Amino acid sequence: MSPSVPLQEMIRAIRSARTQCEERGVIQRECAAIRAQFRQADNEGRSHNLAKLLYVHMLGYPAHFGQMECVRMIASPRYSEKRVGYLGAMMLLDEKQDASLLITNSIKNDLSHSSQFVQSLALCTLACMGSAEMCRDLAPEIDKLLRSSNSYIKKKAALCAVHIVRKVNELGELFAPAARSLLSEKNHGVLHGAVVLITELCERSPETLERFRKSVPELVHIMKGLVLSGYSPEHDVAGISDPFLQVRILRLLRILGHNNEVASDAMNDLLAQVATNTDSTKTAGNAVLYETVLTVLDIKSESGLRVLAVNILGRFLLNNDRNIRYIAMTSLQKIVGTDHIAVQRHRGTIVDCLKDPDASVKRRALELSLALVSASNIRSMMKELLNFLSTCPLELRAQAASGIFAAAERYSPSQRWHIDTILHVLTTAGGDVRDETVPNLIQLITTASELHCYTVHKLYRALLQDISQQPLVQVACWCIGEYGDLLLKGDCQEIEPVQVNENDVLDALETVLQSHMSSPTTRGFALTATMKLSTRITENVDRIRSIVSIYGSCIDLELQQRAVEYNALFKKYDHMRAAVLERMPIMEKNSTGQTNGETTGELVKEVQPVKVIQGQPPTQPPASQVCDLLDLLGDSNDSGKPSSSSAQSSNNTSSPGGDLLDLLGGLDLMPPTPVPTIPVYEKNGVNLTLSCQKQSETSLIVTLTASNSTDADITTFTLQAAVPKSVQLLMKAPSGDHLPACGTVKVTQVVVLNNPNKVNLKMRIRVSFTSQGVAFQDTVQVDSLPECR
Amino acid sequence: MGGKMRFLLLFSRQGKLRLQKWFTPLTDREKKKVIRDMMMMVLARPPRTCNFLQWRDLKIVYKRYASLYFCTGLEDQDNELLTLEVLHRYVELLDKYFGNVCELDIIFNFEKAYFILDEFLMGGEILETSRMAVAGSLEEADTLQETMEEYMSRPAY
């Protein structure tokens, strides 16, 4: 086709402009000329003019004044003008423009033009920018064209129908019969269009999907033909016969076979054949294999076929081509929950991909590696992950750090290992960890009581090395304050002993206090730690006194407040200082992680296991008891996740320094107000009452008291409790499970609730016990807990 | 709903747009944002990295051919490997049509690049899988156009 000389001259002129300003000048002149030409009624170069305008538009300059010209050109009888006119419409008009409605009539006429190329222009434009209204208007025309004898038109009509269905869902019904008959076409273009149309119809309507399931054998037959056919020059791509069509058929089969045994069975052999026979040396073959794998994994396939599919992904992981490794990992990520064991087999390769220089591949490898951590591989996986953390790109560090923490929390083989791992992360990537790491770690350290000495020594040494990583410094300060006595004693069996004297420790804390690298929060930690040491050291208490008094005039309000209060503790309340600063109790955490792939119930700490109840199988795992209990909560609509599945820190963590202040705040108290008690259950001899005490804005202590009003003993008395989803619950151990006759001794059990969202507090309590050989179980719901001061 | 391309962009190493095809309606402002983001992301990629990226809720597939980047955005269900083949096919079609195509061909004959595209893709889906069929249709359409032009420019005696 001969080039458009006027167009090319203009392009040359624009390109020879040396500056942006010059270019703008050229464009302005050209646009003025184009405008003038548009105004002329009948001229030869109309299509060239519009083409020029479209070029200018592509450079980013405004071209709305060309919209009407497009409308005019489309209506012209000349093919060359129609062609550029429709192109202009696709570029300048979209369904949001009013002018687009004006071309509806032209399109309608052109759809039944004698020349297939004119028809094609109309179809193409409708499929590109047709609004819902235009689509509704012209749908019957399209349906007619779907039944034409001309393959060229049929294939275009099919994709036009796809666009119409996307715009106006209900019109799917109209096209279904024609789509069905197109499946018997031989022409690949038409067949491809038909498959795309059927896919679209099935995705949008379950009834249509049901009907098209009958076409599975036909699709399988077509696919077999493609796979087994010899070389066809027209459709061959790198040894695969029409991979585009194969992939679309596979995708349609996936939709039809999903959740349907019969359909899945019918395609099983074909999928196995494609999976084993497709040449995987080039991208085309791998594209088909990839789609096959996706299909196998999404339908109800035989286990053998599934294993085959996962193995293909495993082979992909070893492929030299990065693209293939990338998509393999994306797919494995999707199935790591359901086919965990199969994916585990490829763990080694996945972990190797952590070292891939490509950032996209690294990211996928990280996500997948974290998903594959389990109790059996935790040690080796952690080694790899920590290695990764020290060399990974910055944008992945936060994700890697949190993933490592989560994995460590769930699968630590020992507390010391856990603490070491966290310390390692803090020293390597301390700046990228999330905020809640600090209280979580502190809570963890308090529970590992045998390791306090070891931990404080390690942290102290880390602190001496580097005070720039804030989370590390905060944890270190807290530990030094809390366990300073252990630090100074010097002997610790797990670590080489180093003599630490009081002045060194105070020096370290003062360095943190004074450093410009320390954040205000960190300095708060350091000050409180210094204060705590006043009861743990013997010689340098005066030094502490002076540090604290200096900060009494600090500019930072928080520090100043603390310092003033600590001063007060030294002066007026010195008799209380030892008690106030003594060792903290172990903080209970009320969450557990979920285990990876292992489903046998892990005992959830807080809920007491239910003893055997008459009629229930004795081996029922406690975890399912928890779920059962939560299902009782009709108000939370979704199937219960354990109320304690968030890994957030427990009830009482404001910063530990804050706890101290709360204690001081509580020193000048009014006498305790009487706590309201309400009866909750009175049946079969058991009297259960409930009382609450407000601990803070969001936390509450509920005490359940049970007594026996019959004259026979009650045994195996247990309570379970469930609360709304957003509330965290922690049940302490009951005082006993034996209720002697006549209420001589009561059983109490404390439940601690944390209600951060301040939802209405309801509680469902399940009472179980045995009395005179008969087992009882009952449930009672408390709709609102009594308000308490 | 899965399975189609949202847009196809061709741009040079210097960030000049050579072709833009949109398969969903977007405002001019949204289009400009997409173009900016795509250029920024793709031009920043070091060599020998994989051809797939994640952007918002789309998978981005791009490939460099000489001085031009071919870049497309896919919905979640799409097969990225096949999309690489789609981009390659388009380049082959351009090459066949122009004979050893280069960026200048696409600059000076941009409308033809669109015509070729429109015989290959429609509504974000593949329209014709046979190279020969596409080439054949283009030839016929061009002949029709020329015939008309010749006819129109013949002296009227």
Short mmCIF file of C-alpha atoms in Angstrom, two decimals, chain A residues 182-589:
data_model
loop_
_atom_site.label_atom_id
_atom_site.label_comp_id
_atom_site.label_asym_id
_atom_site.label_seq_id
_atom_site.Cartn_x
_atom_site.Cartn_y
_atom_site.Cartn_z
CA LEU A 182 -19.48 -22.57 15.77
CA LEU A 183 -17.62 -25.33 17.58
CA SER A 184 -17.95 -27.51 14.53
CA GLU A 185 -15.97 -25.06 12.39
CA LYS A 186 -12.69 -26.04 10.88
CA ASN A 187 -11.31 -22.55 10.52
CA HIS A 188 -9.03 -21.89 13.48
CA GLY A 189 -9.85 -18.20 13.69
CA VAL A 190 -13.55 -18.95 13.98
CA LEU A 191 -12.96 -21.82 16.36
CA HIS A 192 -10.80 -19.64 18.57
CA GLY A 193 -13.45 -16.93 18.61
CA ALA A 194 -16.10 -19.49 19.43
CA VAL A 195 -14.11 -20.86 22.36
CA VAL A 196 -13.52 -17.35 23.71
CA LEU A 197 -17.23 -16.55 23.38
CA ILE A 198 -18.31 -19.77 25.09
CA THR A 199 -15.81 -19.14 27.87
CA GLU A 200 -17.24 -15.69 28.42
CA LEU A 201 -20.81 -17.01 28.44
CA CYS A 202 -19.97 -19.78 30.91
CA GLU A 203 -18.18 -17.43 33.26
CA ARG A 204 -21.20 -15.22 33.45
CA SER A 205 -24.04 -17.67 33.72
CA PRO A 206 -24.12 -20.92 35.70
CA GLU A 207 -27.03 -22.23 33.62
CA THR A 208 -25.10 -21.68 30.42
CA LEU A 209 -22.12 -23.34 32.02
CA GLU A 210 -24.24 -26.35 32.83
CA ARG A 211 -25.42 -26.59 29.23
CA PHE A 212 -21.97 -26.26 27.74
CA ARG A 213 -20.66 -29.11 29.85
CA LYS A 214 -22.14 -31.35 27.21
CA SER A 215 -19.59 -29.92 24.79
CA VAL A 216 -16.66 -31.32 26.72
CA PRO A 217 -16.27 -34.40 24.50
CA GLU A 218 -16.33 -32.16 21.43
CA LEU A 219 -13.66 -29.90 22.89
CA VAL A 220 -11.55 -32.86 23.89
CA HIS A 221 -11.81 -34.13 20.31
CA ILE A 222 -10.72 -30.81 18.84
CA MET A 223 -7.83 -30.60 21.25
CA LYS A 224 -6.71 -34.13 20.46
CA GLY A 225 -6.73 -33.23 16.81
CA LEU A 226 -4.39 -30.32 17.45
CA VAL A 227 -2.03 -32.27 19.64
CA LEU A 228 -1.75 -35.26 17.33
CA SER A 229 -1.75 -33.44 14.04
CA GLY A 230 1.39 -33.36 12.00
CA TYR A 231 3.22 -30.25 11.02
CA SER A 232 0.92 -27.56 9.71
CA PRO A 233 2.78 -24.57 8.27
CA GLU A 234 -0.18 -22.31 8.78
CA HIS A 235 -0.51 -22.89 12.50
CA ASP A 236 2.84 -24.12 13.67
CA VAL A 237 4.68 -22.23 16.38
CA ALA A 238 7.96 -23.86 17.46
CA GLY A 239 6.62 -27.35 16.87
CA ILE A 240 3.25 -26.78 18.53
CA SER A 241 0.16 -26.68 16.41
CA ASP A 242 -1.73 -23.45 17.18
CA PRO A 243 -0.74 -22.97 20.83
CA PHE A 244 -3.14 -20.01 21.07
CA LEU A 245 -6.13 -22.19 20.35
CA GLN A 246 -4.86 -25.01 22.55
CA VAL A 247 -4.51 -22.69 25.52
CA ARG A 248 -8.01 -21.26 25.08
CA ILE A 249 -9.51 -24.72 24.86
CA LEU A 250 -7.65 -25.78 27.98
CA ARG A 251 -8.95 -22.77 29.81
CA LEU A 252 -12.52 -23.51 28.78
CA LEU A 253 -12.09 -27.11 29.89
CA ARG A 254 -10.89 -25.82 33.23
CA ILE A 255 -14.06 -23.84 33.73
CA LEU A 256 -16.25 -26.71 32.64
CA GLY A 257 -14.45 -29.29 34.76
CA HIS A 258 -14.24 -27.24 37.90
CA ASN A 259 -16.17 -28.89 40.72
CA ASN A 260 -17.70 -31.43 38.38
CA GLU A 261 -16.62 -35.08 38.50
CA VAL A 262 -18.18 -36.15 35.23
CA ALA A 263 -16.68 -33.40 33.14
CA SER A 264 -13.31 -33.79 34.85
CA ASP A 265 -13.29 -37.51 34.11
CA ALA A 266 -14.02 -36.88 30.46
CA MET A 267 -10.93 -34.71 30.06
CA ASN A 268 -8.56 -36.68 32.24
CA ASP A 269 -6.90 -38.70 29.49
CA LEU A 270 -6.50 -35.73 27.23
CA LEU A 271 -4.81 -33.70 29.92
CA ALA A 272 -2.44 -36.51 30.70
CA GLN A 273 -1.62 -36.80 27.03
CA VAL A 274 -0.95 -33.10 26.61
CA ALA A 275 1.09 -33.00 29.79
CA THR A 276 3.37 -35.80 28.69
CA ASN A 277 3.65 -35.18 24.95
CA THR A 278 4.07 -31.45 24.67
CA ASP A 279 7.52 -30.33 23.74
CA SER A 280 8.87 -28.11 26.45
CA THR A 281 11.95 -26.66 24.84
CA LYS A 282 10.35 -23.45 23.63
CA THR A 283 7.99 -20.92 25.13
CA ALA A 284 5.02 -22.01 23.00
CA GLY A 285 5.16 -25.53 24.36
CA ASN A 286 5.65 -24.30 27.89
CA ALA A 287 2.67 -21.99 27.56
CA VAL A 288 0.51 -24.99 26.71
CA LEU A 289 2.02 -27.05 29.52
CA TYR A 290 1.44 -24.21 31.93
CA GLU A 291 -2.21 -23.92 31.00
CA THR A 292 -2.56 -27.69 31.28
CA VAL A 293 -1.12 -27.62 34.78
CA LEU A 294 -3.48 -24.83 35.79
CA THR A 295 -6.40 -26.83 34.46
CA VAL A 296 -5.38 -30.07 36.16
CA LEU A 297 -5.04 -28.32 39.48
CA ASP A 298 -8.39 -26.61 39.24
CA ILE A 299 -10.64 -29.53 38.26
CA LYS A 300 -11.41 -32.76 40.05
CA SER A 301 -8.48 -34.63 38.59
CA GLU A 302 -7.11 -38.00 39.61
CA SER A 303 -4.32 -37.86 42.12
CA GLY A 304 -1.86 -39.30 39.62
CA LEU A 305 -2.58 -36.49 37.23
CA ARG A 306 -2.21 -33.95 40.01
CA VAL A 307 1.18 -35.29 40.91
CA LEU A 308 2.14 -35.09 37.26
CA ALA A 309 1.09 -31.46 37.17
CA VAL A 310 3.05 -30.54 40.27
CA ASN A 311 6.06 -32.33 38.85
CA ILE A 312 5.82 -30.26 35.71
CA LEU A 313 5.95 -27.19 37.91
CA GLY A 314 8.94 -28.71 39.63
CA ARG A 315 10.64 -29.13 36.28
CA PHE A 316 9.80 -25.55 35.44
CA LEU A 317 11.62 -24.51 38.60
CA LEU A 318 14.81 -25.98 37.19
CA ASN A 319 14.41 -24.33 33.82
CA ASN A 320 17.06 -21.88 32.74
CA ASP A 321 14.46 -19.42 31.60
CA ARG A 322 13.63 -17.01 34.40
CA ASN A 323 10.12 -16.45 33.12
CA ILE A 324 9.37 -20.09 33.54
CA ARG A 325 10.78 -20.20 37.05
CA TYR A 326 8.68 -17.19 37.92
CA ILE A 327 5.39 -18.61 36.75
CA ALA A 328 6.18 -21.96 38.34
CA MET A 329 6.50 -20.30 41.69
CA THR A 330 3.34 -18.27 41.19
CA SER A 331 1.43 -21.47 40.54
CA LEU A 332 3.03 -23.35 43.41
CA GLN A 333 2.07 -20.51 45.70
CA LYS A 334 -1.56 -21.01 44.75
CA ILE A 335 -1.54 -24.69 45.63
CA VAL A 336 0.77 -24.71 48.62
CA GLY A 337 -2.23 -24.81 50.90
CA THR A 338 -4.00 -27.73 49.24
CA ASP A 339 -1.13 -29.80 47.88
CA HIS A 340 1.36 -29.02 50.56
CA ILE A 341 3.25 -32.31 50.51
CA ALA A 342 3.67 -32.26 46.77
CA VAL A 343 5.09 -28.76 46.86
CA GLN A 344 7.39 -29.63 49.76
CA ARG A 345 9.22 -32.04 47.46
CA HIS A 346 10.50 -29.06 45.52
CA ARG A 347 11.54 -27.09 48.54
CA GLY A 348 15.24 -27.34 47.73
CA THR A 349 14.85 -25.76 44.32
CA ILE A 350 12.60 -23.06 45.66
CA VAL A 351 15.09 -22.16 48.34
CA ASP A 352 17.81 -21.98 45.70
CA CYS A 353 15.71 -19.41 43.88
CA LEU A 354 16.19 -17.12 46.85
CA LYS A 355 19.62 -16.52 45.42
CA ASP A 356 18.40 -15.64 41.94
CA PRO A 357 19.58 -12.20 40.88
CA ASP A 358 16.15 -11.27 39.51
CA ALA A 359 14.08 -9.34 42.06
CA SER A 360 10.73 -10.70 40.80
CA VAL A 361 11.95 -14.28 41.15
CA LYS A 362 13.37 -13.55 44.61
CA ARG A 363 10.07 -12.16 45.80
CA ARG A 364 8.17 -15.22 44.65
CA ALA A 365 10.76 -17.52 46.18
CA LEU A 366 10.48 -15.71 49.51
CA GLU A 367 6.69 -16.00 49.65
CA LEU A 368 6.79 -19.62 48.71
CA SER A 369 9.62 -20.46 51.11
CA LEU A 370 7.76 -18.92 54.00
CA ALA A 371 4.71 -20.94 53.10
CA LEU A 372 6.75 -24.13 53.13
CA VAL A 373 8.23 -23.77 56.59
CA SER A 374 7.07 -26.56 58.87
CA ALA A 375 8.04 -28.13 62.13
CA SER A 376 10.24 -30.69 60.45
CA ASN A 377 12.29 -28.32 58.33
CA ILE A 378 12.40 -25.25 60.54
CA ARG A 379 16.08 -25.38 61.33
CA SER A 380 17.36 -25.73 57.80
CA MET A 381 14.79 -23.32 56.37
CA MET A 382 15.63 -20.71 58.95
CA LYS A 383 19.28 -20.90 58.08
CA GLU A 384 18.42 -20.17 54.48
CA LEU A 385 15.98 -17.41 55.35
CA LEU A 386 18.41 -15.67 57.66
CA ASN A 387 21.01 -15.90 54.96
CA PHE A 388 18.55 -14.38 52.54
CA LEU A 389 17.75 -11.60 54.98
CA SER A 390 21.33 -10.43 55.10
CA THR A 391 21.62 -10.16 51.32
CA CYS A 392 18.13 -9.45 50.09
CA PRO A 393 17.07 -6.24 48.39
CA LEU A 394 15.71 -3.53 50.67
CA GLU A 395 12.13 -3.72 49.45
CA LEU A 396 11.87 -7.33 50.57
CA ARG A 397 13.41 -6.98 54.02
CA ALA A 398 10.30 -6.08 55.98
CA GLN A 399 8.41 -8.94 54.45
CA ALA A 400 11.26 -11.35 55.08
CA ALA A 401 11.65 -10.22 58.68
CA SER A 402 7.95 -10.61 59.52
CA GLY A 403 7.81 -13.94 57.75
CA ILE A 404 10.77 -15.15 59.78
CA PHE A 405 9.20 -14.01 63.03
CA ALA A 406 5.92 -15.71 62.23
CA ALA A 407 7.67 -18.93 61.28
CA ALA A 408 9.84 -18.83 64.38
CA GLU A 409 6.86 -18.28 66.58
CA ARG A 410 5.02 -21.27 65.20
CA TYR A 411 7.77 -23.80 64.83
CA SER A 412 10.62 -22.99 67.19
CA PRO A 413 12.24 -26.20 68.35
CA SER A 414 13.33 -24.50 71.54
CA GLN A 415 12.98 -21.21 73.30
CA ARG A 416 16.66 -20.50 73.10
CA TRP A 417 16.62 -21.07 69.35
CA HIS A 418 13.66 -18.75 69.10
CA ILE A 419 15.36 -16.00 70.99
CA ASP A 420 18.57 -16.43 69.05
CA THR A 421 16.69 -16.24 65.79
CA ILE A 422 14.95 -13.05 66.75
CA LEU A 423 18.17 -11.52 67.92
CA HIS A 424 19.76 -12.44 64.62
CA VAL A 425 16.98 -10.69 62.72
CA LEU A 426 17.19 -7.63 64.91
CA THR A 427 20.91 -7.30 64.38
CA THR A 428 20.71 -7.89 60.64
CA ALA A 429 17.57 -6.03 59.66
CA GLY A 430 16.54 -4.28 62.81
CA GLY A 431 15.47 -1.14 61.03
CA ASP A 432 12.90 -2.95 58.89
CA VAL A 433 10.93 -4.91 61.45
CA ARG A 434 7.39 -3.92 62.27
CA ASP A 435 6.52 -2.05 65.44
CA GLU A 436 4.75 -4.84 67.28
CA THR A 437 7.93 -6.91 67.21
CA VAL A 438 9.26 -5.22 70.35
CA PRO A 439 6.43 -6.04 72.73
CA ASN A 440 6.10 -9.50 71.19
CA LEU A 441 9.75 -10.21 71.75
CA ILE A 442 9.68 -8.89 75.29
CA GLN A 443 6.74 -11.08 76.08
CA LEU A 444 8.56 -14.07 74.62
CA ILE A 445 11.65 -13.36 76.67
CA THR A 446 9.69 -13.17 79.90
CA THR A 447 8.21 -16.62 79.30
CA ALA A 448 11.62 -18.19 78.75
CA SER A 449 12.55 -17.90 82.39
CA GLU A 450 15.55 -20.23 82.29
CA LEU A 451 17.04 -18.12 79.58
CA HIS A 452 16.83 -14.73 81.19
CA CYS A 453 20.50 -14.75 82.07
CA TYR A 454 21.56 -15.88 78.62
CA THR A 455 19.27 -13.41 76.89
CA VAL A 456 20.32 -10.39 78.85
CA HIS A 457 23.99 -11.19 78.30
CA LYS A 458 23.51 -11.57 74.57
CA LEU A 459 21.48 -8.41 74.31
CA TYR A 460 23.95 -6.45 76.34
CA ARG A 461 26.76 -7.47 74.03
CA ALA A 462 24.68 -6.64 70.98
CA LEU A 463 23.93 -3.26 72.47
CA LEU A 464 27.62 -2.54 72.96
CA GLN A 465 28.23 -3.28 69.31
CA ASP A 466 25.54 -1.16 67.77
CA ILE A 467 22.96 1.24 69.17
CA SER A 468 21.47 2.30 65.86
CA GLN A 469 18.87 -0.44 65.39
CA GLN A 470 15.98 0.87 67.46
CA PRO A 471 13.98 -2.32 68.03
CA LEU A 472 17.11 -4.11 69.18
CA VAL A 473 18.07 -1.28 71.48
CA GLN A 474 14.60 -1.12 72.97
CA VAL A 475 14.48 -4.80 73.76
CA ALA A 476 18.02 -4.71 75.11
CA CYS A 477 17.26 -1.80 77.41
CA TRP A 478 14.15 -3.46 78.71
CA CYS A 479 16.03 -6.65 79.50
CA ILE A 480 18.92 -4.89 81.09
CA GLY A 481 16.53 -3.05 83.32
CA GLU A 482 14.56 -6.11 84.21
CA TYR A 483 17.34 -8.65 84.50
CA GLY A 484 20.21 -6.36 85.38
CA ASP A 485 20.95 -8.42 88.46
CA LEU A 486 21.55 -11.49 86.32
CA LEU A 487 23.76 -9.50 84.02
CA LEU A 488 25.94 -8.34 86.83
CA LYS A 489 26.27 -11.73 88.42
CA GLY A 490 28.32 -12.71 85.40
CA ASP A 491 27.87 -16.45 85.40
CA CYS A 492 25.74 -18.02 82.78
CA GLN A 493 26.30 -21.56 81.62
CA GLU A 494 25.33 -21.02 78.01
CA ILE A 495 27.68 -18.21 77.16
CA GLU A 496 31.30 -17.46 78.01
CA PRO A 497 31.34 -15.50 81.22
CA VAL A 498 32.37 -11.90 81.04
CA GLN A 499 32.53 -9.75 84.07
CA VAL A 500 30.19 -6.85 83.77
CA ASN A 501 30.27 -4.19 86.39
CA GLU A 502 27.62 -1.70 87.37
CA ASN A 503 29.28 1.32 85.87
CA ASP A 504 29.61 -0.36 82.50
CA VAL A 505 25.93 -1.12 82.43
CA LEU A 506 24.98 2.40 83.42
CA ASP A 507 27.40 3.74 80.83
CA ALA A 508 25.68 1.70 78.14
CA LEU A 509 22.26 2.94 79.13
CA GLU A 510 23.41 6.51 79.34
CA THR A 511 24.95 6.27 75.88
CA VAL A 512 21.60 5.22 74.55
CA LEU A 513 19.89 8.04 76.42
CA GLN A 514 22.19 10.63 75.01
CA SER A 515 22.65 9.34 71.49
CA HIS A 516 21.08 11.30 68.65
CA MET A 517 20.32 8.01 66.96
CA SER A 518 17.91 7.00 69.70
CA SER A 519 14.25 7.67 69.07
CA PRO A 520 12.12 9.14 71.87
CA THR A 521 10.57 5.73 72.51
CA THR A 522 14.00 4.20 72.83
CA ARG A 523 15.09 6.84 75.28
CA GLY A 524 11.99 6.10 77.32
CA PHE A 525 13.01 2.48 77.47
CA ALA A 526 16.52 3.42 78.52
CA LEU A 527 15.36 5.74 81.28
CA THR A 528 12.99 3.21 82.74
CA ALA A 529 15.66 0.54 82.60
CA THR A 530 18.05 2.81 84.43
CA MET A 531 15.45 3.36 87.11
CA LYS A 532 14.76 -0.35 87.50
CA LEU A 533 18.42 -0.97 88.04
CA SER A 534 18.25 1.11 91.20
CA THR A 535 16.86 -1.91 93.01
CA ARG A 536 19.15 -4.40 91.29
CA ILE A 537 22.53 -2.80 91.85
CA THR A 538 24.21 -1.97 95.07
CA GLU A 539 26.87 0.66 94.66
CA ASN A 540 25.83 3.22 92.10
CA VAL A 541 22.33 4.11 93.16
CA ASP A 542 23.36 7.74 93.50
CA ARG A 543 24.41 7.79 89.88
CA ILE A 544 20.97 6.65 88.94
CA ARG A 545 19.44 9.28 91.17
CA SER A 546 21.37 11.98 89.37
CA ILE A 547 20.55 10.67 85.88
CA VAL A 548 16.90 10.62 86.75
CA SER A 549 16.90 14.08 88.20
CA ILE A 550 18.66 15.52 85.12
CA TYR A 551 15.93 14.23 82.89
CA GLY A 552 13.39 15.90 85.09
CA SER A 553 13.99 18.98 82.99
CA CYS A 554 14.21 17.27 79.64
CA ILE A 555 12.45 18.93 76.72
CA ASP A 556 10.78 15.72 75.65
CA LEU A 557 7.52 15.64 77.56
CA GLU A 558 7.31 11.89 77.94
CA LEU A 559 10.84 11.60 79.29
CA GLN A 560 10.31 14.53 81.58
CA GLN A 561 7.16 13.02 83.02
CA ARG A 562 8.84 9.72 83.65
CA ALA A 563 11.86 11.33 85.23
CA VAL A 564 9.71 13.43 87.55
CA GLU A 565 7.76 10.37 88.63
CA TYR A 566 10.91 8.38 89.20
CA ASN A 567 12.27 11.24 91.24
CA ALA A 568 9.14 11.09 93.33
CA LEU A 569 9.73 7.39 93.74
CA PHE A 570 13.16 8.12 95.12
CA LYS A 571 12.00 10.84 97.45
CA LYS A 572 8.50 10.50 98.78
CA TYR A 573 7.80 6.89 97.98
CA ASP A 574 11.19 5.37 98.56
CA HIS A 575 9.65 2.78 100.88
CA MET A 576 7.68 1.46 97.94
CA ARG A 577 10.47 1.55 95.39
CA ALA A 578 11.59 -2.02 95.79
CA ALA A 579 8.07 -3.33 95.43
CA VAL A 580 7.23 -1.16 92.49
CA LEU A 581 10.38 -2.05 90.58
CA GLU A 582 10.46 -5.71 91.32
CA ARG A 583 10.56 -8.41 88.69
CA MET A 584 7.53 -8.50 86.39
CA PRO A 585 5.28 -11.53 86.26
CA ILE A 586 5.33 -13.60 83.12
CA MET A 587 3.02 -12.09 80.56
CA GLU A 588 0.63 -14.59 79.05
CA LYS A 589 0.17 -14.40 75.35
#
